[in-house]
């Protein structure tokens, strides 16, 4: 059956968000992160929105190939680097730049010494300044930097970039986010050769510490119009690029005291109406959405009533008499920020956007 | 790059789980639920495991078409019924049976009266006995049953089935699950004509109240080897049909007091090692997995240390000296039940299985 659930993505919103960041950080190169199929939006669908970006950062080599095939001629940076020779060869073939985060990846570069590559690769050397995920410890950093600097010069590659990743840039309390970011910035600055560029900031860094951003920024979630935290996307001037909506497929009358859904979680405090929406956790809506999580219907906010099931969810329509079978329900988008849904569910907008299931049909807003 | 994450599905496990349920409920028809792309396993991949089932239940008409194209000749039941005429025509073309859960769907049958269909459709009339999601209220049920009974007889269709859905069959406390299920069973039994069949039980009903299951059961999650609750899948004799695994791509040494990941959530209580696993929430692993969520590596349990990020997660390797870059990490499967991971994350195995992202490559165990 044609289930009425749909996701609509808008490349123009992405374009507007890139311009917003360029206005905020004048003169800094903006390299949006398009990994995970453009954070669930569909890289092919939203590609036209990235035309104003200076470079694109990605994880999956297939995505890099798709970008080149679509006509992207500016830099592409592989964020986790190359894992083996086949990778390395493919990266060169696609004229990619890439991240080096450990000693093996660094020494792998030697295989490319003196080879004619047809372009000048730029290596992003990653420092672990407190995230403890990927990257060289600062104690090993100086030697790695010296080695790479000589290598790049000797082989006439582009000047490298020293990069790191903020761990706490999205914390609600300034005292929890500022000191570590400053320490991370300082560690990087102390090690960076003058002729190298720097790359520090993800979306949270860009919006919360623009002065610590470095030369090349890597916005991810902000590009898609959701907030990295702690403030709302709207307050940062960002426009959501995805709307998830469905329809009411059934309405149940409930009497005061009756219960709804698995575990009988929700109970009617008075006689009312329950709308059944064709959207469930197998579509990517979070199963743990509590009662009260907002949706938008007939121009107003209604809320989740009862546990989200696999293909359906139930909402309280008691105060929305005009709602009927066939009414559109916005699960997130312009009226219900994805971050607000995520907040109710104890997660972040990123996770929800990435989790839309393949069975949900996507549509793209076409520009006039 | 060829990220090392992979999901392996095993049709033989599904086959074994169906046989297990047949042994438990002798003489009852077993109709596995294969919606949501076989709960994320890939309907085409695991289809060979369903050969012993008596019927299959699904939501998506494309899935029904795929089953027929694969040679499935036994009944297919559309669980949310038909939404419009195009649906109805397609359902007939594919010789499906379907659920009728509201008065409009019931009266739509009239369009098919006296038409030569080439088979005898069986209608599943859904009663709302306390779930308050889909179905006729018992007060309206008698009239709907009478209407449908006459319609089926007049048009020489198969005898209908009266169905309902348990709301609380998975509750941990017997006093929370048993009374409502018995009341639901009683409501259905009182209304069911003698020549109709009944269908009540999902996996939780089958395993926890086999005596209330009715004539046709609709196991979902149990078929895939996860538990509907409250007990473990192993205790019900079920075998997991999916293993999600990846590899260590980096190791960081951490000193006592150092912190790991976004929000600096995890802190080392002594000097140790952190393994970075190529699996993140954009692969479908839950972002809200707390520290301590188990994984399996080098024959032992290790646990999540620090917040799961988009493409990577970090685990504590302090007590696993043999772990190295390239070591396989089982995220869930035979050694780490998906239900245990779900339990740590405040959800159920269903949600995790359905949420594997399209970027994760799947492999199928081939039978000798």
Short mmCIF file of N, CA and C in Angstrom, two decimals, chain A residues 1-4 35-37 39 58-62 78-84 87 101-102 126 128 130-137 165-168 170-171 180 202 249-254 258-264 274 276 278 281-282 285-288 307 309-314 345-348 350-351 354-359, chain B residues 1-4 35-37 39 58-62 78-84 87 101-102 126 128 130-137 165-168 170-171 180 202 249-254 258-264 274 276 278 281-282 285-288 307 309-314 345-348 350-351 354-359:
data_model
loop_
_atom_site.label_atom_id
_atom_site.label_comp_id
_atom_site.label_asym_id
_atom_site.label_seq_id
_atom_site.Cartn_x
_atom_site.Cartn_y
_atom_site.Cartn_z
N UNK A 1 0.85 -1.20 0.00
CA UNK A 1 0.00 0.00 0.00
C UNK A 1 0.87 1.24 0.00
N UNK A 2 0.40 2.31 -0.58
CA UNK A 2 1.21 3.53 -0.60
C UNK A 2 1.13 4.18 0.78
N UNK A 3 2.01 3.80 1.67
CA UNK A 3 2.00 4.41 3.02
C UNK A 3 2.27 5.90 2.84
N UNK A 4 1.56 6.75 3.58
CA UNK A 4 1.67 8.20 3.31
C UNK A 4 2.91 8.87 3.90
N UNK A 35 29.31 12.97 4.93
CA UNK A 35 29.34 11.53 5.19
C UNK A 35 27.94 11.02 5.56
N UNK A 36 27.82 9.69 5.69
CA UNK A 36 26.55 9.05 6.05
C UNK A 36 25.44 9.53 5.11
N UNK A 37 25.76 9.51 3.80
CA UNK A 37 24.78 9.89 2.78
C UNK A 37 24.20 11.28 3.07
N UNK A 39 24.25 12.96 5.96
CA UNK A 39 23.49 12.88 7.22
C UNK A 39 22.05 12.41 6.98
N UNK A 58 34.19 13.73 3.58
CA UNK A 58 33.38 12.52 3.51
C UNK A 58 34.17 11.34 4.06
N UNK A 59 33.46 10.25 4.33
CA UNK A 59 34.09 9.06 4.89
C UNK A 59 34.18 7.97 3.82
N UNK A 60 33.09 7.84 3.06
CA UNK A 60 32.89 6.69 2.18
C UNK A 60 33.46 7.01 0.78
N UNK A 61 34.34 6.18 0.30
CA UNK A 61 34.98 6.43 -1.00
C UNK A 61 33.95 6.40 -2.13
N UNK A 62 32.88 5.61 -1.97
CA UNK A 62 31.84 5.57 -3.00
C UNK A 62 31.18 6.96 -3.13
N UNK A 78 38.93 12.87 2.63
CA UNK A 78 38.49 11.60 3.24
C UNK A 78 38.82 11.65 4.73
N UNK A 79 37.75 11.68 5.56
CA UNK A 79 37.91 12.02 6.97
C UNK A 79 38.58 10.96 7.83
N UNK A 80 38.47 9.69 7.44
CA UNK A 80 39.16 8.67 8.23
C UNK A 80 40.41 8.17 7.50
N UNK A 81 40.74 8.83 6.39
CA UNK A 81 41.95 8.47 5.66
C UNK A 81 41.78 7.21 4.85
N UNK A 82 42.94 6.63 4.48
CA UNK A 82 42.96 5.44 3.63
C UNK A 82 43.42 4.25 4.47
N UNK A 83 42.75 3.11 4.31
CA UNK A 83 43.05 1.96 5.16
C UNK A 83 44.01 0.97 4.52
N UNK A 84 44.07 0.96 3.19
CA UNK A 84 44.97 0.01 2.54
C UNK A 84 45.36 0.55 1.16
N UNK A 87 42.53 1.47 -1.28
CA UNK A 87 41.98 2.77 -0.88
C UNK A 87 42.81 3.93 -1.38
N UNK A 101 45.78 9.76 10.56
CA UNK A 101 45.59 9.84 12.01
C UNK A 101 46.46 8.88 12.80
N UNK A 102 47.28 8.08 12.09
CA UNK A 102 48.19 7.23 12.84
C UNK A 102 49.49 7.01 12.05
N UNK A 126 45.95 14.56 11.81
CA UNK A 126 45.01 14.69 12.92
C UNK A 126 45.69 14.50 14.26
N UNK A 128 45.23 14.19 18.39
CA UNK A 128 44.31 13.85 19.48
C UNK A 128 44.59 14.79 20.64
N UNK A 130 42.40 15.48 23.15
CA UNK A 130 41.53 15.33 24.31
C UNK A 130 40.27 14.53 24.01
N UNK A 131 40.01 14.28 22.75
CA UNK A 131 38.85 13.49 22.36
C UNK A 131 39.14 12.00 22.60
N UNK A 132 40.42 11.63 22.47
CA UNK A 132 40.86 10.23 22.63
C UNK A 132 40.11 9.27 21.72
N UNK A 133 39.98 9.67 20.47
CA UNK A 133 39.32 8.80 19.50
C UNK A 133 40.35 8.52 18.42
N UNK A 134 40.52 9.41 17.45
CA UNK A 134 41.56 9.22 16.45
C UNK A 134 42.61 10.33 16.58
N UNK A 135 43.81 10.04 16.12
CA UNK A 135 44.82 11.10 16.03
C UNK A 135 46.08 10.83 16.83
N UNK A 136 47.13 11.57 16.46
CA UNK A 136 48.41 11.48 17.15
C UNK A 136 48.33 12.18 18.50
N UNK A 137 48.93 11.58 19.49
CA UNK A 137 49.11 12.28 20.77
C UNK A 137 50.02 13.48 20.51
N UNK A 165 39.77 17.84 16.78
CA UNK A 165 38.31 17.76 16.87
C UNK A 165 37.89 18.14 18.28
N UNK A 166 36.98 19.12 18.38
CA UNK A 166 36.50 19.54 19.70
C UNK A 166 35.64 18.45 20.34
N UNK A 167 35.83 18.23 21.63
CA UNK A 167 35.06 17.17 22.31
C UNK A 167 33.81 17.72 22.99
N UNK A 168 33.86 18.96 23.45
CA UNK A 168 32.80 19.45 24.32
C UNK A 168 32.19 20.76 23.84
N UNK A 170 29.63 21.53 22.39
CA UNK A 170 28.18 21.66 22.41
C UNK A 170 27.60 21.66 23.83
N UNK A 171 28.43 21.69 24.84
CA UNK A 171 27.92 21.62 26.22
C UNK A 171 27.07 22.85 26.54
N UNK A 180 38.17 23.41 27.67
CA UNK A 180 38.79 22.33 26.90
C UNK A 180 39.04 22.78 25.45
N UNK A 202 34.04 21.84 14.19
CA UNK A 202 32.79 21.24 13.72
C UNK A 202 31.69 22.29 13.89
N UNK A 249 -4.14 7.70 9.72
CA UNK A 249 -4.79 6.61 8.97
C UNK A 249 -5.99 6.03 9.73
N UNK A 250 -6.16 6.39 10.99
CA UNK A 250 -7.33 5.92 11.74
C UNK A 250 -7.49 6.83 12.95
N UNK A 251 -8.72 6.92 13.44
CA UNK A 251 -8.99 7.69 14.66
C UNK A 251 -9.78 6.79 15.61
N UNK A 252 -9.37 6.75 16.86
CA UNK A 252 -10.08 5.97 17.87
C UNK A 252 -10.66 6.93 18.90
N UNK A 253 -11.91 6.71 19.28
CA UNK A 253 -12.48 7.44 20.41
C UNK A 253 -12.08 6.71 21.68
N UNK A 254 -11.60 7.46 22.66
CA UNK A 254 -11.26 6.82 23.94
C UNK A 254 -12.03 7.49 25.05
N UNK A 258 -9.32 5.04 29.71
CA UNK A 258 -8.83 4.02 28.77
C UNK A 258 -7.36 4.26 28.45
N UNK A 259 -6.69 3.19 28.04
CA UNK A 259 -5.26 3.25 27.79
C UNK A 259 -4.95 2.98 26.33
N UNK A 260 -3.76 3.37 25.90
CA UNK A 260 -3.40 3.29 24.48
C UNK A 260 -2.02 2.65 24.29
N UNK A 261 -1.96 1.68 23.37
CA UNK A 261 -0.68 1.18 22.89
C UNK A 261 -0.01 0.14 23.77
N UNK A 262 1.16 -0.30 23.32
CA UNK A 262 1.93 -1.31 24.04
C UNK A 262 2.24 -0.83 25.45
N UNK A 263 2.11 -1.76 26.37
CA UNK A 263 2.41 -1.43 27.76
C UNK A 263 1.35 -0.52 28.37
N UNK A 264 0.28 -0.23 27.62
CA UNK A 264 -0.80 0.64 28.12
C UNK A 264 -0.24 1.92 28.74
N UNK A 274 -7.91 9.68 19.67
CA UNK A 274 -6.53 9.28 19.40
C UNK A 274 -6.37 9.15 17.88
N UNK A 276 -4.12 7.73 14.77
CA UNK A 276 -3.07 6.75 14.45
C UNK A 276 -2.32 7.27 13.22
N UNK A 278 0.69 6.92 10.34
CA UNK A 278 1.47 5.89 9.63
C UNK A 278 2.95 6.23 9.67
N UNK A 281 8.74 3.10 14.43
CA UNK A 281 10.20 3.08 14.59
C UNK A 281 10.89 2.35 13.45
N UNK A 282 10.15 1.52 12.70
CA UNK A 282 10.80 0.91 11.54
C UNK A 282 10.90 1.91 10.38
N UNK A 285 11.49 6.75 13.21
CA UNK A 285 11.05 7.60 14.33
C UNK A 285 11.44 6.88 15.62
N UNK A 286 11.94 7.63 16.63
CA UNK A 286 12.46 6.92 17.80
C UNK A 286 11.38 6.23 18.63
N UNK A 287 11.60 4.95 18.89
CA UNK A 287 10.63 4.18 19.67
C UNK A 287 10.48 4.73 21.08
N UNK A 288 11.57 5.31 21.60
CA UNK A 288 11.53 5.76 22.99
C UNK A 288 10.96 7.18 23.12
N UNK A 307 3.14 4.38 23.42
CA UNK A 307 4.44 3.99 22.89
C UNK A 307 4.41 3.91 21.35
N UNK A 309 4.96 2.33 17.97
CA UNK A 309 5.16 0.94 17.57
C UNK A 309 5.89 0.89 16.23
N UNK A 310 5.97 -0.29 15.64
CA UNK A 310 6.90 -0.49 14.54
C UNK A 310 6.50 0.31 13.29
N UNK A 311 5.20 0.39 13.04
CA UNK A 311 4.75 1.02 11.81
C UNK A 311 3.78 2.17 12.05
N UNK A 312 3.43 2.39 13.29
CA UNK A 312 2.41 3.37 13.64
C UNK A 312 2.77 4.06 14.94
N UNK A 313 2.21 5.27 15.09
CA UNK A 313 2.30 5.93 16.38
C UNK A 313 0.94 6.57 16.66
N UNK A 314 0.68 6.85 17.91
CA UNK A 314 -0.62 7.38 18.30
C UNK A 314 -0.43 8.76 18.92
N UNK A 345 13.52 12.88 23.27
CA UNK A 345 13.92 11.47 23.22
C UNK A 345 15.32 11.23 23.78
N UNK A 346 15.92 12.25 24.36
CA UNK A 346 17.23 12.06 24.98
C UNK A 346 18.35 11.85 23.98
N UNK A 347 18.20 12.38 22.77
CA UNK A 347 19.29 12.25 21.81
C UNK A 347 19.48 13.58 21.10
N UNK A 348 20.12 13.56 19.91
CA UNK A 348 20.38 14.78 19.16
C UNK A 348 19.81 14.62 17.75
N UNK A 350 21.06 14.85 14.91
CA UNK A 350 21.90 14.05 14.00
C UNK A 350 21.39 12.62 13.91
N UNK A 351 21.15 12.02 15.08
CA UNK A 351 20.81 10.61 15.10
C UNK A 351 19.49 10.37 14.38
N UNK A 354 19.87 10.76 10.49
CA UNK A 354 20.61 9.63 9.88
C UNK A 354 19.80 8.34 9.89
N UNK A 355 18.75 8.29 10.70
CA UNK A 355 18.09 7.00 10.95
C UNK A 355 16.86 6.75 10.10
N UNK A 356 16.52 7.66 9.20
CA UNK A 356 15.34 7.44 8.34
C UNK A 356 15.55 6.13 7.57
N UNK A 357 14.55 5.27 7.61
CA UNK A 357 14.69 3.93 7.02
C UNK A 357 14.55 3.98 5.50
N UNK A 358 15.18 3.02 4.83
CA UNK A 358 15.10 2.99 3.36
C UNK A 358 13.67 2.91 2.85
N UNK A 359 12.74 2.39 3.65
CA UNK A 359 11.37 2.25 3.11
C UNK A 359 10.62 3.59 3.03
N UNK B 1 36.63 4.09 1.54
CA UNK B 1 37.42 3.00 2.14
C UNK B 1 36.46 1.85 2.49
N UNK B 2 36.96 0.62 2.46
CA UNK B 2 36.11 -0.51 2.82
C UNK B 2 35.98 -0.55 4.34
N UNK B 3 34.98 0.15 4.89
CA UNK B 3 34.81 0.11 6.35
C UNK B 3 34.52 -1.32 6.77
N UNK B 4 35.11 -1.77 7.86
CA UNK B 4 35.00 -3.21 8.19
C UNK B 4 33.67 -3.63 8.81
N UNK B 35 7.29 -7.74 7.66
CA UNK B 35 7.26 -6.30 7.32
C UNK B 35 8.60 -5.65 7.64
N UNK B 36 8.73 -4.40 7.24
CA UNK B 36 9.96 -3.63 7.49
C UNK B 36 11.19 -4.40 7.00
N UNK B 37 11.04 -4.94 5.76
CA UNK B 37 12.14 -5.66 5.14
C UNK B 37 12.65 -6.80 6.03
N UNK B 39 12.14 -7.17 9.31
CA UNK B 39 12.72 -6.58 10.53
C UNK B 39 14.19 -6.20 10.32
N UNK B 58 2.61 -9.10 6.06
CA UNK B 58 3.47 -8.00 5.62
C UNK B 58 2.64 -6.72 5.54
N UNK B 59 3.32 -5.59 5.46
CA UNK B 59 2.65 -4.29 5.38
C UNK B 59 2.75 -3.75 3.97
N UNK B 60 3.94 -3.90 3.39
CA UNK B 60 4.29 -3.19 2.16
C UNK B 60 3.94 -4.06 0.94
N UNK B 61 3.15 -3.51 0.04
CA UNK B 61 2.68 -4.27 -1.13
C UNK B 61 3.86 -4.67 -2.02
N UNK B 62 4.92 -3.84 -2.04
CA UNK B 62 6.10 -4.19 -2.85
C UNK B 62 6.72 -5.49 -2.32
N UNK B 78 -1.93 -8.82 4.19
CA UNK B 78 -1.54 -7.41 4.30
C UNK B 78 -2.06 -6.87 5.63
N UNK B 79 -1.14 -6.54 6.53
CA UNK B 79 -1.50 -6.30 7.93
C UNK B 79 -2.24 -5.00 8.19
N UNK B 80 -2.05 -3.98 7.35
CA UNK B 80 -2.82 -2.75 7.55
C UNK B 80 -3.93 -2.62 6.52
N UNK B 81 -4.13 -3.68 5.73
CA UNK B 81 -5.22 -3.66 4.77
C UNK B 81 -4.91 -2.84 3.54
N UNK B 82 -5.96 -2.49 2.81
CA UNK B 82 -5.83 -1.75 1.56
C UNK B 82 -6.36 -0.34 1.79
N UNK B 83 -5.63 0.66 1.27
CA UNK B 83 -6.00 2.05 1.54
C UNK B 83 -6.85 2.67 0.43
N UNK B 84 -6.71 2.15 -0.78
CA UNK B 84 -7.49 2.74 -1.88
C UNK B 84 -7.70 1.68 -2.97
N UNK B 87 -4.61 -0.05 -4.40
CA UNK B 87 -4.15 -1.08 -3.45
C UNK B 87 -4.93 -2.37 -3.57
N UNK B 101 -9.71 -3.00 9.16
CA UNK B 101 -9.74 -2.51 10.54
C UNK B 101 -10.68 -1.32 10.74
N UNK B 102 -11.37 -0.90 9.66
CA UNK B 102 -12.36 0.16 9.87
C UNK B 102 -13.53 0.00 8.89
N UNK B 126 -10.22 -6.90 12.19
CA UNK B 126 -9.44 -6.56 13.39
C UNK B 126 -10.31 -5.88 14.44
N UNK B 128 -10.43 -3.93 18.10
CA UNK B 128 -9.66 -3.16 19.07
C UNK B 128 -10.12 -3.55 20.47
N UNK B 130 -8.34 -3.11 23.32
CA UNK B 130 -7.64 -2.45 24.43
C UNK B 130 -6.33 -1.81 24.01
N UNK B 131 -5.88 -2.09 22.78
CA UNK B 131 -4.66 -1.48 22.29
C UNK B 131 -4.94 -0.03 21.87
N UNK B 132 -6.18 0.23 21.44
CA UNK B 132 -6.59 1.56 20.96
C UNK B 132 -5.69 2.10 19.86
N UNK B 133 -5.39 1.23 18.91
CA UNK B 133 -4.58 1.63 17.78
C UNK B 133 -5.43 1.43 16.53
N UNK B 134 -5.50 0.23 15.99
CA UNK B 134 -6.37 -0.04 14.87
C UNK B 134 -7.46 -1.03 15.28
N UNK B 135 -8.59 -0.98 14.60
CA UNK B 135 -9.60 -2.01 14.79
C UNK B 135 -10.95 -1.49 15.21
N UNK B 136 -11.97 -2.36 15.04
CA UNK B 136 -13.33 -2.03 15.44
C UNK B 136 -13.45 -2.13 16.96
N UNK B 137 -14.17 -1.18 17.54
CA UNK B 137 -14.53 -1.32 18.95
C UNK B 137 -15.44 -2.55 19.06
N UNK B 165 -4.91 -7.75 18.88
CA UNK B 165 -3.47 -7.59 19.13
C UNK B 165 -3.26 -7.36 20.62
N UNK B 166 -2.40 -8.19 21.20
CA UNK B 166 -2.12 -8.04 22.64
C UNK B 166 -1.33 -6.76 22.90
N UNK B 167 -1.70 -6.04 23.95
CA UNK B 167 -1.01 -4.78 24.27
C UNK B 167 0.12 -4.97 25.28
N UNK B 168 -0.04 -5.92 26.18
CA UNK B 168 0.88 -5.99 27.32
C UNK B 168 1.51 -7.36 27.49
N UNK B 170 4.22 -8.56 26.86
CA UNK B 170 5.66 -8.63 27.13
C UNK B 170 6.03 -8.05 28.49
N UNK B 171 5.05 -7.69 29.30
CA UNK B 171 5.38 -7.07 30.59
C UNK B 171 6.13 -8.05 31.49
N UNK B 180 -5.03 -8.41 31.18
CA UNK B 180 -5.48 -7.75 29.97
C UNK B 180 -5.55 -8.75 28.81
N UNK B 202 1.02 -12.26 18.93
CA UNK B 202 2.35 -11.87 18.44
C UNK B 202 3.39 -12.73 19.18
N UNK B 249 39.85 0.00 14.60
CA UNK B 249 40.63 0.72 13.59
C UNK B 249 41.72 1.59 14.22
N UNK B 250 41.71 1.76 15.52
CA UNK B 250 42.76 2.53 16.19
C UNK B 250 42.73 2.19 17.67
N UNK B 251 43.88 2.34 18.31
CA UNK B 251 43.95 2.14 19.77
C UNK B 251 44.62 3.37 20.38
N UNK B 252 44.04 3.89 21.43
CA UNK B 252 44.62 5.03 22.14
C UNK B 252 45.02 4.59 23.54
N UNK B 253 46.22 4.99 23.97
CA UNK B 253 46.60 4.78 25.37
C UNK B 253 46.03 5.95 26.17
N UNK B 254 45.39 5.65 27.27
CA UNK B 254 44.89 6.73 28.13
C UNK B 254 45.49 6.60 29.52
N UNK B 258 42.21 10.62 32.35
CA UNK B 258 41.91 11.16 31.03
C UNK B 258 40.48 10.76 30.63
N UNK B 259 39.93 11.59 29.72
CA UNK B 259 38.54 11.38 29.33
C UNK B 259 38.44 11.03 27.85
N UNK B 260 37.32 10.45 27.46
CA UNK B 260 37.16 9.95 26.09
C UNK B 260 35.84 10.42 25.49
N UNK B 261 35.93 10.94 24.26
CA UNK B 261 34.75 11.18 23.42
C UNK B 261 34.01 12.46 23.70
N UNK B 262 32.92 12.64 22.96
CA UNK B 262 32.08 13.83 23.09
C UNK B 262 31.56 13.94 24.52
N UNK B 263 31.57 15.17 25.00
CA UNK B 263 31.08 15.41 26.35
C UNK B 263 32.00 14.85 27.42
N UNK B 264 33.16 14.31 27.00
CA UNK B 264 34.14 13.75 27.95
C UNK B 264 33.47 12.81 28.96
N UNK B 274 42.12 2.30 24.95
CA UNK B 274 40.80 2.51 24.35
C UNK B 274 40.86 2.02 22.91
N UNK B 276 39.11 1.99 19.20
CA UNK B 276 38.15 2.73 18.37
C UNK B 276 37.58 1.73 17.36
N UNK B 278 35.01 0.82 14.18
CA UNK B 278 34.37 1.46 13.02
C UNK B 278 32.89 1.12 12.98
N UNK B 281 26.56 5.72 15.22
CA UNK B 281 25.10 5.76 15.15
C UNK B 281 24.61 5.93 13.73
N UNK B 282 25.45 6.43 12.82
CA UNK B 282 25.01 6.50 11.41
C UNK B 282 25.05 5.12 10.76
N UNK B 285 23.91 1.81 15.19
CA UNK B 285 24.17 1.49 16.60
C UNK B 285 23.63 2.64 17.44
N UNK B 286 22.96 2.35 18.57
CA UNK B 286 22.30 3.45 19.28
C UNK B 286 23.28 4.45 19.90
N UNK B 287 23.07 5.73 19.60
CA UNK B 287 23.93 6.78 20.13
C UNK B 287 23.85 6.84 21.66
N UNK B 288 22.70 6.50 22.20
CA UNK B 288 22.53 6.63 23.65
C UNK B 288 23.03 5.41 24.42
N UNK B 307 30.83 8.32 24.64
CA UNK B 307 29.63 8.44 23.83
C UNK B 307 29.88 7.90 22.42
N UNK B 309 29.84 7.96 18.64
CA UNK B 309 29.74 9.06 17.70
C UNK B 309 29.21 8.56 16.36
N UNK B 310 29.24 9.40 15.35
CA UNK B 310 28.49 9.10 14.13
C UNK B 310 29.04 7.88 13.37
N UNK B 311 30.36 7.73 13.36
CA UNK B 311 30.97 6.67 12.57
C UNK B 311 31.87 5.75 13.38
N UNK B 312 32.03 6.08 14.64
CA UNK B 312 32.96 5.33 15.50
C UNK B 312 32.39 5.21 16.89
N UNK B 313 32.89 4.20 17.60
CA UNK B 313 32.59 4.10 19.02
C UNK B 313 33.86 3.66 19.72
N UNK B 314 33.94 3.91 21.00
CA UNK B 314 35.15 3.62 21.76
C UNK B 314 34.83 2.61 22.85
N UNK B 345 20.29 0.18 26.46
CA UNK B 345 19.95 1.44 25.78
C UNK B 345 18.50 1.84 25.99
N UNK B 346 17.77 1.13 26.85
CA UNK B 346 16.39 1.50 27.15
C UNK B 346 15.44 1.28 26.00
N UNK B 347 15.76 0.29 25.15
CA UNK B 347 14.82 0.00 24.07
C UNK B 347 14.69 -1.52 23.91
N UNK B 348 14.23 -1.98 22.76
CA UNK B 348 14.04 -3.41 22.52
C UNK B 348 14.80 -3.80 21.27
N UNK B 350 13.98 -5.22 18.62
CA UNK B 350 13.30 -4.88 17.36
C UNK B 350 13.87 -3.60 16.77
N UNK B 351 13.94 -2.56 17.63
CA UNK B 351 14.31 -1.24 17.13
C UNK B 351 15.74 -1.28 16.56
N UNK B 354 15.90 -3.20 13.14
CA UNK B 354 15.29 -2.43 12.03
C UNK B 354 16.13 -1.23 11.64
N UNK B 355 17.05 -0.82 12.50
CA UNK B 355 17.71 0.47 12.31
C UNK B 355 19.06 0.39 11.61
N UNK B 356 19.50 -0.80 11.22
CA UNK B 356 20.78 -0.90 10.52
C UNK B 356 20.72 -0.02 9.26
N UNK B 357 21.73 0.82 9.09
CA UNK B 357 21.71 1.80 8.00
C UNK B 357 22.05 1.14 6.67
N UNK B 358 21.56 1.74 5.59
CA UNK B 358 21.84 1.18 4.25
C UNK B 358 23.33 1.09 3.95
N UNK B 359 24.18 1.92 4.61
CA UNK B 359 25.59 1.86 4.27
C UNK B 359 26.30 0.63 4.84
#
